[in-house]
Each structure stands twice: as C-alpha cells, then as structure tokens.
mmCIF file of C-alpha atoms and ligand atoms in Angstrom:
data_model
loop_
_atom_site.group_PDB
_atom_site.id
_atom_site.type_symbol
_atom_site.label_atom_id
_atom_site.label_comp_id
_atom_site.label_asym_id
_atom_site.label_seq_id
_atom_site.Cartn_x
_atom_site.Cartn_y
_atom_site.Cartn_z
ATOM 1 C CA MET A 1 62.546 81.455 89.425
ATOM 2 C CA ASN A 2 64.571 84.652 88.995
ATOM 3 C CA ARG A 3 67.549 85.363 86.710
ATOM 4 C CA VAL A 4 70.156 84.253 89.276
ATOM 5 C CA CYS A 5 68.395 80.911 89.788
ATOM 6 C CA LYS A 6 68.128 80.405 86.028
ATOM 7 C CA ALA A 7 71.742 81.336 85.350
ATOM 8 C CA LEU A 8 73.086 78.995 88.040
ATOM 9 C CA ASN A 9 70.377 76.318 88.017
ATOM 10 C CA ILE A 10 69.532 76.683 91.720
ATOM 11 C CA LYS A 11 66.262 76.919 93.645
ATOM 12 C CA TYR A 12 66.959 80.063 95.690
ATOM 13 C CA PRO A 13 69.163 83.062 94.766
ATOM 14 C CA ILE A 14 71.545 82.543 97.682
ATOM 15 C CA ILE A 15 75.240 81.725 97.442
ATOM 16 C CA GLN A 16 77.514 80.671 100.286
ATOM 17 C CA GLY A 17 80.751 82.582 99.771
ATOM 18 C CA PRO A 18 84.069 80.736 100.149
ATOM 19 C CA LEU A 19 85.421 80.734 103.691
ATOM 20 C CA ALA A 20 89.164 79.953 103.514
ATOM 21 C CA TRP A 21 89.658 77.029 105.971
ATOM 22 C CA LEU A 22 86.038 76.780 107.049
ATOM 23 C CA THR A 23 84.440 74.780 104.241
ATOM 24 C CA ASN A 24 84.419 71.097 103.368
ATOM 25 C CA ALA A 25 82.404 68.799 101.125
ATOM 26 C CA LYS A 26 79.746 68.050 103.733
ATOM 27 C CA PHE A 27 79.016 71.729 104.413
ATOM 28 C CA VAL A 28 79.061 72.798 100.747
ATOM 29 C CA ALA A 29 76.760 69.937 99.716
ATOM 30 C CA ALA A 30 74.387 70.864 102.557
ATOM 31 C CA VAL A 31 74.065 74.398 101.141
ATOM 32 C CA THR A 32 73.454 73.112 97.615
ATOM 33 C CA ASN A 33 71.002 70.436 98.759
ATOM 34 C CA ALA A 34 69.046 73.110 100.664
ATOM 35 C CA GLY A 35 68.486 75.008 97.393
ATOM 36 C CA GLY A 36 71.393 77.495 97.506
ATOM 37 C CA LEU A 37 74.844 77.300 95.957
ATOM 38 C CA GLY A 38 77.733 76.043 98.110
ATOM 39 C CA THR A 39 81.359 76.993 97.452
ATOM 40 C CA LEU A 40 84.566 75.192 98.390
ATOM 41 C CA GLY A 41 87.037 77.718 99.810
ATOM 42 C CA PRO A 42 90.784 77.614 99.081
ATOM 43 C CA ALA A 43 91.728 75.307 101.989
ATOM 44 C CA ALA A 44 88.514 73.237 101.937
ATOM 45 C CA GLY A 45 88.599 70.311 104.355
ATOM 46 C CA GLN A 46 92.275 70.833 105.250
ATOM 47 C CA ASN A 47 94.163 71.208 108.515
ATOM 48 C CA GLU A 48 97.745 71.920 107.504
ATOM 49 C CA ARG A 49 99.582 74.236 105.130
ATOM 50 C CA PHE A 50 101.850 72.680 102.523
ATOM 51 C CA ARG A 51 105.360 73.855 103.299
ATOM 52 C CA ASP A 52 107.214 72.382 100.323
ATOM 53 C CA PRO A 53 109.700 75.057 99.173
ATOM 54 C CA ASP A 54 109.106 74.138 95.515
ATOM 55 C CA PRO A 55 106.106 76.245 94.380
ATOM 56 C CA VAL A 56 105.301 73.889 91.479
ATOM 57 C CA LYS A 57 105.017 70.940 93.856
ATOM 58 C CA ARG A 58 103.062 73.028 96.358
ATOM 59 C CA HIS A 59 100.528 74.136 93.740
ATOM 60 C CA ALA A 60 100.144 70.578 92.419
ATOM 61 C CA MET A 61 99.489 69.227 95.921
ATOM 62 C CA THR A 62 96.940 71.980 96.612
ATOM 63 C CA VAL A 63 95.100 71.209 93.371
ATOM 64 C CA GLU A 64 95.018 67.477 94.106
ATOM 65 C CA ARG A 65 93.628 67.965 97.594
ATOM 66 C CA MET A 66 90.923 70.207 96.098
ATOM 67 C CA ARG A 67 90.161 67.468 93.533
ATOM 68 C CA ASN A 68 89.650 65.098 96.434
ATOM 69 C CA GLU A 69 87.179 67.478 98.124
ATOM 70 C CA VAL A 70 85.362 68.095 94.798
ATOM 71 C CA ARG A 71 84.891 64.335 94.369
ATOM 72 C CA LYS A 72 83.400 64.124 97.842
ATOM 73 C CA VAL A 73 80.928 66.944 97.029
ATOM 74 C CA LYS A 74 79.880 65.148 93.841
ATOM 75 C CA LYS A 75 79.004 62.065 95.884
ATOM 76 C CA LEU A 76 76.816 64.163 98.200
ATOM 77 C CA THR A 77 74.911 66.317 95.699
ATOM 78 C CA ALA A 78 73.940 66.490 92.042
ATOM 79 C CA GLY A 79 73.274 70.252 92.295
ATOM 80 C CA THR A 80 75.354 73.304 91.396
ATOM 81 C CA PHE A 81 78.382 74.043 93.563
ATOM 82 C CA ALA A 82 81.472 76.191 93.036
ATOM 83 C CA VAL A 83 85.204 76.240 93.678
ATOM 84 C CA ASN A 84 86.894 79.520 94.643
ATOM 85 C CA ILE A 85 89.608 80.827 92.316
ATOM 86 C CA ILE A 86 91.708 83.870 93.223
ATOM 87 C CA PRO A 87 93.697 84.682 90.076
ATOM 88 C CA ALA A 88 96.738 86.963 90.223
ATOM 89 C CA ASN A 89 99.233 88.153 87.615
ATOM 90 C CA GLY A 90 96.885 87.730 84.652
ATOM 91 C CA GLY A 91 96.087 84.217 85.842
ATOM 92 C CA ASN A 92 99.756 83.221 85.404
ATOM 93 C CA ASP A 93 100.321 82.688 89.102
ATOM 94 C CA GLY A 94 101.201 78.999 88.842
ATOM 95 C CA HIS A 95 98.042 77.953 90.649
ATOM 96 C CA THR A 96 94.917 79.241 88.888
ATOM 97 C CA LYS A 97 95.321 77.462 85.552
ATOM 98 C CA PRO A 98 96.072 73.993 87.021
ATOM 99 C CA LEU A 99 93.126 74.525 89.378
ATOM 100 C CA ILE A 100 90.786 75.347 86.472
ATOM 101 C CA LYS A 101 92.133 72.359 84.519
ATOM 102 C CA MET A 102 91.159 70.141 87.459
ATOM 103 C CA MET A 103 87.709 71.819 87.591
ATOM 104 C CA ILE A 104 87.209 71.053 83.885
ATOM 105 C CA GLU A 105 88.297 67.426 84.363
ATOM 106 C CA GLU A 106 85.968 66.978 87.327
ATOM 107 C CA GLY A 107 82.998 68.798 85.753
ATOM 108 C CA VAL A 108 82.760 71.476 88.485
ATOM 109 C CA PRO A 109 79.645 73.510 87.544
ATOM 110 C CA ALA A 110 80.698 76.995 88.779
ATOM 111 C CA ALA A 111 83.610 79.172 89.891
ATOM 112 C CA VAL A 112 83.603 81.988 92.421
ATOM 113 C CA TYR A 113 86.197 84.312 90.893
ATOM 114 C CA THR A 114 87.556 86.568 93.655
ATOM 115 C CA GLY A 115 89.706 89.467 92.488
ATOM 116 C CA SER A 116 89.538 93.099 91.537
ATOM 117 C CA GLU A 117 91.231 92.475 88.181
ATOM 118 C CA VAL A 118 89.186 90.857 85.427
ATOM 119 C CA TYR A 119 91.495 88.612 83.373
ATOM 120 C CA PRO A 120 89.840 87.863 79.983
ATOM 121 C CA GLU A 121 91.919 84.715 79.442
ATOM 122 C CA ILE A 122 90.668 83.195 82.694
ATOM 123 C CA PHE A 123 87.055 84.155 81.961
ATOM 124 C CA GLN A 124 87.420 82.539 78.523
ATOM 125 C CA MET A 125 88.881 79.319 79.944
ATOM 126 C CA LEU A 126 85.853 78.995 82.209
ATOM 127 C CA LYS A 127 83.339 79.918 79.524
ATOM 128 C CA ASP A 128 84.833 77.508 76.991
ATOM 129 C CA HIS A 129 83.966 74.690 79.391
ATOM 130 C CA ASP A 130 80.598 76.045 80.476
ATOM 131 C CA ILE A 131 81.739 76.711 84.043
ATOM 132 C CA LYS A 132 79.432 79.425 85.412
ATOM 133 C CA ILE A 133 81.250 82.569 86.556
ATOM 134 C CA ILE A 134 80.299 84.196 89.852
ATOM 135 C CA TYR A 135 82.477 87.309 89.868
ATOM 136 C CA ARG A 136 83.295 89.077 93.160
ATOM 137 C CA ALA A 137 85.710 91.993 93.248
ATOM 138 C CA GLN A 138 87.744 92.269 96.437
ATOM 139 C CA ASN A 139 87.618 96.041 95.904
ATOM 140 C CA PRO A 140 84.384 96.688 94.034
ATOM 141 C CA THR A 141 84.218 99.489 91.466
ATOM 142 C CA ALA A 142 81.887 100.324 88.592
ATOM 143 C CA SER A 143 84.725 99.640 86.169
ATOM 144 C CA ASN A 144 85.577 96.136 87.384
ATOM 145 C CA ALA A 145 81.859 95.258 87.437
ATOM 146 C CA ARG A 146 81.513 96.440 83.834
ATOM 147 C CA ALA A 147 84.645 94.532 82.813
ATOM 148 C CA ALA A 148 83.213 91.361 84.398
ATOM 149 C CA GLU A 149 79.988 91.918 82.480
ATOM 150 C CA GLU A 150 81.791 92.511 79.171
ATOM 151 C CA ASN A 151 83.762 89.311 79.652
ATOM 152 C CA GLY A 152 80.649 87.263 80.314
ATOM 153 C CA ALA A 153 80.222 86.892 84.094
ATOM 154 C CA ASP A 154 76.987 85.018 84.816
ATOM 155 C CA VAL A 155 76.363 86.931 88.053
ATOM 156 C CA ILE A 156 78.234 89.734 89.814
ATOM 157 C CA VAL A 157 78.584 89.898 93.601
ATOM 158 C CA GLU A 158 79.034 93.305 95.216
ATOM 159 C CA THR A 159 80.493 93.355 98.704
ATOM 160 C CA GLY A 160 80.192 96.123 101.242
ATOM 161 C CA PHE A 161 82.577 96.888 104.111
ATOM 162 C CA ASP A 162 80.091 95.131 106.424
ATOM 163 C CA GLU A 163 81.466 91.753 105.316
ATOM 164 C CA GLY A 164 83.653 89.245 107.124
ATOM 165 C CA GLY A 165 87.002 88.008 105.811
ATOM 166 C CA THR A 166 89.497 90.173 103.920
ATOM 167 C CA LEU A 167 87.881 93.617 103.877
ATOM 168 C CA PRO A 168 87.864 95.887 100.839
ATOM 169 C CA LYS A 169 90.245 98.839 100.886
ATOM 170 C CA GLN A 170 87.412 101.323 100.344
ATOM 171 C CA VAL A 171 85.229 101.827 103.391
ATOM 172 C CA VAL A 172 81.889 101.685 101.536
ATOM 173 C CA GLY A 173 78.980 99.827 103.115
ATOM 174 C CA THR A 174 76.711 97.280 101.439
ATOM 175 C CA PHE A 175 73.851 99.785 101.071
ATOM 176 C CA SER A 176 75.965 102.127 98.975
ATOM 177 C CA ILE A 177 77.957 99.676 96.898
ATOM 178 C CA VAL A 178 74.982 97.581 95.761
ATOM 179 C CA ARG A 179 73.045 100.612 94.468
ATOM 180 C CA MET A 180 76.141 101.922 92.725
ATOM 181 C CA ILE A 181 76.829 98.680 90.864
ATOM 182 C CA VAL A 182 73.209 97.852 90.035
ATOM 183 C CA ASP A 183 73.159 101.204 88.223
ATOM 184 C CA ALA A 184 76.539 100.634 86.582
ATOM 185 C CA VAL A 185 75.936 97.284 84.870
ATOM 186 C CA ASP A 186 73.666 96.687 81.934
ATOM 187 C CA HIS A 187 72.246 93.161 81.897
ATOM 188 C CA THR A 188 74.038 91.012 84.496
ATOM 189 C CA PRO A 189 72.237 90.172 87.757
ATOM 190 C CA VAL A 190 73.896 91.544 90.895
ATOM 191 C CA LEU A 191 73.988 89.816 94.289
ATOM 192 C CA ALA A 192 74.567 91.719 97.516
ATOM 193 C CA ALA A 193 77.162 90.630 100.087
ATOM 194 C CA GLY A 194 78.197 91.912 103.487
ATOM 195 C CA GLY A 195 76.175 91.851 106.681
ATOM 196 C CA ILE A 196 73.293 89.745 105.331
ATOM 197 C CA THR A 197 72.195 87.451 108.149
ATOM 198 C CA ASP A 198 68.414 87.724 108.367
ATOM 199 C CA ARG A 199 65.270 88.149 106.290
ATOM 200 C CA ARG A 200 65.168 91.899 106.750
ATOM 201 C CA ALA A 201 68.620 92.242 105.223
ATOM 202 C CA VAL A 202 67.589 90.035 102.284
ATOM 203 C CA LYS A 203 64.583 92.281 101.669
ATOM 204 C CA ALA A 204 66.787 95.376 101.902
ATOM 205 C CA ALA A 205 69.211 93.881 99.348
ATOM 206 C CA LEU A 206 66.354 93.212 96.938
ATOM 207 C CA ALA A 207 65.001 96.727 97.491
ATOM 208 C CA LEU A 208 68.395 98.106 96.451
ATOM 209 C CA GLY A 209 68.160 96.243 93.143
ATOM 210 C CA ALA A 210 70.090 93.079 93.981
ATOM 211 C CA GLU A 211 68.571 89.853 92.648
ATOM 212 C CA GLY A 212 70.036 87.598 95.298
ATOM 213 C CA VAL A 213 72.353 87.419 98.280
ATOM 214 C CA TYR A 214 75.825 86.065 98.993
ATOM 215 C CA CYS A 215 76.605 85.214 102.589
ATOM 216 C CA GLY A 216 79.481 84.010 104.737
ATOM 217 C CA SER A 217 79.072 84.725 108.442
ATOM 218 C CA VAL A 218 75.504 83.428 108.755
ATOM 219 C CA PHE A 219 76.633 80.008 107.472
ATOM 220 C CA ILE A 220 79.583 79.794 109.855
ATOM 221 C CA ALA A 221 77.098 79.442 112.710
ATOM 222 C CA SER A 222 75.505 76.372 111.086
ATOM 223 C CA GLU A 223 75.529 72.827 112.420
ATOM 224 C CA GLU A 224 77.303 71.512 109.307
ATOM 225 C CA ASN A 225 80.160 74.054 109.318
ATOM 226 C CA ARG A 226 83.520 72.851 110.630
ATOM 227 C CA THR A 227 84.145 75.919 112.798
ATOM 228 C CA ALA A 228 84.824 75.090 116.477
ATOM 229 C CA ALA A 229 81.704 74.864 118.683
ATOM 230 C CA LYS A 230 83.235 77.513 120.970
ATOM 231 C CA VAL A 231 83.406 79.982 118.069
ATOM 232 C CA LYS A 232 79.845 79.269 116.931
ATOM 233 C CA GLN A 233 78.602 79.922 120.457
ATOM 234 C CA ALA A 234 80.620 83.152 120.593
ATOM 235 C CA ILE A 235 78.905 84.285 117.376
ATOM 236 C CA VAL A 236 75.487 83.667 118.943
ATOM 237 C CA ASN A 237 76.549 85.578 122.073
ATOM 238 C CA SER A 238 78.174 88.564 120.286
ATOM 239 C CA THR A 239 76.998 91.750 118.640
ATOM 240 C CA ALA A 240 78.538 93.861 115.880
ATOM 241 C CA ASP A 241 79.773 96.580 118.268
ATOM 242 C CA GLU A 242 82.097 94.059 119.935
ATOM 243 C CA LEU A 243 84.056 93.373 116.738
ATOM 244 C CA LEU A 244 87.581 94.769 116.550
ATOM 245 C CA LEU A 245 88.752 96.450 113.333
ATOM 246 C CA PHE A 246 92.447 96.726 112.530
ATOM 247 C CA ARG A 247 94.644 97.697 109.615
ATOM 248 C CA THR A 248 96.651 94.901 107.989
ATOM 249 C CA LYS A 249 97.522 93.564 104.534
ATOM 250 C CA PRO A 250 95.881 94.181 102.111
ATOM 251 C CA ALA A 251 93.669 96.694 103.957
ATOM 252 C CA TYR A 252 91.604 95.828 107.067
ATOM 253 C CA TYR A 253 90.389 92.876 109.091
ATOM 254 C CA ARG A 254 87.794 92.320 111.791
ATOM 255 C CA SER A 255 87.845 89.881 114.670
ATOM 256 C CA LEU A 256 86.031 89.056 117.838
ATOM 257 C CA PRO A 257 88.217 90.043 120.803
ATOM 258 C CA GLY A 258 90.772 87.548 122.157
ATOM 259 C CA PRO A 259 94.440 87.744 123.205
ATOM 260 C CA PHE A 260 95.842 87.543 119.651
ATOM 261 C CA ALA A 261 93.227 89.803 118.045
ATOM 262 C CA ASP A 262 93.579 92.357 120.881
ATOM 263 C CA HIS A 263 97.313 92.478 120.145
ATOM 264 C CA LEU A 264 96.701 93.085 116.420
ATOM 265 C CA GLN A 265 94.286 95.875 117.330
ATOM 266 C CA GLU A 266 96.876 97.475 119.639
ATOM 267 C CA LEU A 267 99.517 97.396 116.896
ATOM 268 C CA SER A 268 97.046 99.019 114.520
ATOM 269 C CA ASP A 269 96.161 101.729 117.078
ATOM 270 C CA GLN A 270 99.871 102.405 117.616
ATOM 271 C CA GLY A 271 100.256 103.148 113.906
ATOM 272 C CA VAL A 272 102.409 100.099 113.112
ATOM 273 C CA SER A 273 102.560 99.600 109.330
ATOM 274 C CA ARG A 274 100.202 97.298 107.457
ATOM 275 C CA ASP A 275 103.200 95.203 106.360
ATOM 276 C CA GLU A 276 104.347 94.654 109.943
ATOM 277 C CA ILE A 277 100.844 93.840 111.218
ATOM 278 C CA GLY A 278 100.380 91.480 108.266
ATOM 279 C CA LYS A 279 103.556 89.636 109.305
ATOM 280 C CA VAL A 280 102.372 89.277 112.903
ATOM 281 C CA MET A 281 98.956 88.137 111.676
ATOM 282 C CA GLY A 282 100.627 85.335 109.699
ATOM 283 C CA GLY A 283 98.168 85.217 106.806
ATOM 284 C CA LEU A 284 95.022 83.153 106.848
ATOM 285 C CA TYR A 285 96.511 80.354 108.959
ATOM 286 C CA GLY A 286 95.635 82.523 111.973
ATOM 287 C CA LEU A 287 92.012 82.242 110.847
ATOM 288 C CA LYS A 288 92.306 78.456 110.894
ATOM 289 C CA ARG A 289 93.816 78.555 114.387
ATOM 290 C CA GLY A 290 91.212 80.948 115.728
ATOM 291 C CA MET A 291 88.142 79.471 114.040
ATOM 292 C CA VAL A 292 88.723 75.757 113.315
ATOM 293 C CA ASP A 293 90.927 75.083 116.371
ATOM 294 C CA GLY A 294 89.291 77.685 118.635
ATOM 295 C CA ASP A 295 92.760 78.880 119.704
ATOM 296 C CA TRP A 296 92.433 82.618 120.389
ATOM 297 C CA ASP A 297 95.975 82.914 121.770
ATOM 298 C CA GLN A 298 97.337 82.313 118.287
ATOM 299 C CA GLY A 299 94.403 82.996 116.030
ATOM 300 C CA TYR A 300 91.589 85.428 115.264
ATOM 301 C CA VAL A 301 87.855 85.122 114.522
ATOM 302 C CA SER A 302 86.811 86.922 111.351
ATOM 303 C CA LEU A 303 83.126 87.818 110.939
ATOM 304 C CA GLY A 304 80.865 90.402 109.350
ATOM 305 C CA THR A 305 78.809 93.003 111.155
ATOM 306 C CA GLY A 306 75.568 91.068 110.608
ATOM 307 C CA ILE A 307 76.363 88.777 113.565
ATOM 308 C CA THR A 308 73.973 90.703 115.832
ATOM 309 C CA SER A 309 71.066 88.907 114.111
ATOM 310 C CA ILE A 310 72.467 85.396 114.586
ATOM 311 C CA HIS A 311 70.707 83.958 117.635
ATOM 312 C CA GLU A 312 71.175 80.210 117.379
ATOM 313 C CA ILE A 313 73.189 77.482 115.707
ATOM 314 C CA ARG A 314 70.928 75.881 113.110
ATOM 315 C CA PRO A 315 71.143 73.410 110.243
ATOM 316 C CA VAL A 316 72.035 75.039 106.897
ATOM 317 C CA LYS A 317 68.555 74.223 105.558
ATOM 318 C CA ALA A 318 66.840 76.108 108.394
ATOM 319 C CA ILE A 319 69.072 79.144 107.728
ATOM 320 C CA ILE A 320 68.294 79.157 103.995
ATOM 321 C CA ASP A 321 64.561 78.545 104.473
ATOM 322 C CA ASP A 322 64.457 81.440 106.930
ATOM 323 C CA LEU A 323 66.449 83.893 104.740
ATOM 324 C CA MET A 324 64.326 83.028 101.696
ATOM 325 C CA ALA A 325 60.968 82.868 103.513
ATOM 326 C CA ASP A 326 59.497 86.027 101.978
HETATM 327 C C1 FMN B 401 86.057 83.620 107.999
HETATM 328 C C2 FMN B 401 85.882 84.094 106.595
HETATM 329 C C3 FMN B 401 86.742 83.619 105.589
HETATM 330 C C4 FMN B 401 86.588 84.051 104.277
HETATM 331 N N1 FMN B 401 87.398 83.529 103.283
HETATM 332 C C5 FMN B 401 87.179 83.862 101.979
HETATM 333 C C6 FMN B 401 87.938 83.244 100.938
HETATM 334 O O1 FMN B 401 88.753 82.361 101.169
HETATM 335 N N2 FMN B 401 87.711 83.661 99.654
HETATM 336 C C7 FMN B 401 86.783 84.631 99.357
HETATM 337 O O2 FMN B 401 86.600 84.964 98.180
HETATM 338 N N3 FMN B 401 86.041 85.211 100.333
HETATM 339 C C8 FMN B 401 86.212 84.833 101.625
HETATM 340 N N4 FMN B 401 85.430 85.396 102.609
HETATM 341 C C9 FMN B 401 84.351 86.337 102.232
HETATM 342 C C10 FMN B 401 83.014 85.587 102.060
HETATM 343 O O3 FMN B 401 83.067 84.685 100.988
HETATM 344 C C11 FMN B 401 81.847 86.582 101.859
HETATM 345 O O4 FMN B 401 82.158 87.463 100.822
HETATM 346 C C12 FMN B 401 81.567 87.356 103.130
HETATM 347 O O5 FMN B 401 81.568 86.502 104.240
HETATM 348 C C13 FMN B 401 80.218 88.075 103.031
HETATM 349 O O6 FMN B 401 79.990 88.848 104.176
HETATM 350 P P1 FMN B 401 79.223 88.321 105.505
HETATM 351 O O7 FMN B 401 80.234 87.513 106.248
HETATM 352 O O8 FMN B 401 78.847 89.554 106.203
HETATM 353 O O9 FMN B 401 78.074 87.469 105.059
HETATM 354 C C14 FMN B 401 85.569 84.992 103.946
HETATM 355 C C15 FMN B 401 84.719 85.452 104.967
HETATM 356 C C16 FMN B 401 84.854 85.026 106.270
HETATM 357 C C17 FMN B 401 83.906 85.522 107.328
#
C-alpha cells in the first residue's frame, strides 16, 4: 500500500477525475468498488441546466441535486469517493460553501479541488471535517503546488496538456509537468494526469516520480459510464492525431471531429477571439449534447490524447485491473 492509498484509504492509487456531465452514482461507485477512487462531477447524473435567474435559488437547487447523487453513491459503496469543487473568488462564489456544507452533512470522504488558486479558508473548511483534499490546478505551477502542500492537501494532481476537458493555458505535456512538480513539493504525494490510458503510461508516470494516476478519458469508454454508445465506439475507433484542437475560453479545447467541432476549429483557425468562440461553444452544455446525447451537430466530444490506446469498451473493474496490473 503506497502513500496515496494510505492517505485516501483506497486499494489502488488511481483516481477517476470528475467529468462534468458524464458521471453518476452508478459509475462513481463502480470505480470505488473496483479499488480506485470515483468522483462525482459538477453535473453528476443530470440532463438539464437550471435556468432560474436567481443565483441563490440556482445554487441551492444544484447543491440539492448533488446531495441526491451523493446519497445514491453511499447506498452503492462504503469506500472512498469524492465530489468535485471548483472554488472561485476566494470560495465566496455563492456555490462552493453551500456545496461543502452539504458534503459535511452527508459525510462525503473526499473533495477534488479544481482550481489554480489555493484558498486557505476552503482548505481549512475541508480539513476541519476530515474531508480528504485532492488538489488539481487547472494551470499547474510549482507555486500553486507548494501552496496546496502548505495548506494541507492530501495528494496533488499534476495535469499535462495531453488531458481531456478544459485544457491548461500553458502547453506543457504530462512528462514535463509531473517531473517539475515532483521536484517542487516536499512531502505530498503527486499523481499524474493527462493521456494515461494503458499500463505503459502508468509505468511512465511512476518512473517520473508520481505515486499514482488520475484519469478521465479511459473511464469514459467504460460500460458503466453514461456517455452515448456512439461516442464510446468512436473513442475505440479513433486515434490521437484525429483530435481537433481549438482556442476558446479559458484557453483551449479538444474534440473529435463533427459538424459543430469542425466549426469551432474553423473559427479558431480564422483568428476569431477566445471570447467569441467561447460564446459559440456555449459552455459545457455542448459537452453534454455531444457526449451524453451523441448530438454532434450541436455538441463536441472532449477527450485526451491517450485515446489511441483504448481498444474496447470494458467494465470499470477490467480497466482498473489492467492499468494496475504491474
Ligand atoms: C469530457 C471531460 C469532462 C471533464 N470535466 C471535468 C470537470 O468537470 N471538472 C474537472 O476538474 N475536470 C474535468 N475533466 C478533466 C478530468 O477530470 C481529468 O483531469 C482528465 O480527463 C485527465 O486526462 P485524460 O482524459 O487524458 O485521462 C474533464 C475531462 C473530460 C475528458
């Protein structure tokens, strides 16, 4: 049992990163029951956005629907799982604190804290209630890793540009960022993220000094994930060189080709501003359309560059057993 397993009370040092609209209780519990750590993403188990113009009401509804999903996970597993928090504005964003309050009430064991800023008050809230902190900077730097360590992160995840989802603004690959951060921190275990989809990549991450891995794309192509069957098959059939890369807010995004994604790529190639492309992209609801609904006319399919090594759709347990085999 290594330091990551001890810190998080899990069998294998593998965490499933949050996946916006693509998680639900069944999937997250499957990861945890297979010996990893599953994470509920921000829109776990949901199909629609809340459109209430009152932000207080909107935040309250979002927290209550997450409570509902958390309760479902607790019925399916007794192991460690996490909820994703994405604090902004010092944590005073109207959403993060009510979300953490719910996590305390429900006894959620861990939080995946996504954000380049380390807010001591938020770290303290989590630590006061013994919620384990998995810190992942959107834009990783030695200084935010050290700040996370000083404020008591249990593990630190370092993500390279190879990843899927919202890409970091610096174009630094997993190989480079993991080495840099392993050398920068003092005593906190580091996990590698970005492009890790097979055993060879796990070994490479460990060789770079990481003590575990943090994966998204490889789990999307699992039987238990709620992504459309058409998208899972496209992952199996595709290779990294087919992925589009375009500028948008906050920095870059990748997608498999399709009418909507092709259009975003064209706008990017034409030099249209990030703001304008971000508006056309319509936030992460386009991800739901493209990946949960399989509608590529209105949505996109975000994945990391490790997809070349995904050859079949398997149960979560088979994926974890294979990644952890050596
Ligand atoms: C479709 C998709 C949605 C994602 N949504 C989130 C999210 O809501 N919050 C977050 O912190 N990270 C999100 N990520 C990033 C993942 O948690 C993880 O860091 C990333 O997938 C690792 O790279 P990989 O896909 O190459 O394994 C997302 C990734 C993908 C592919």
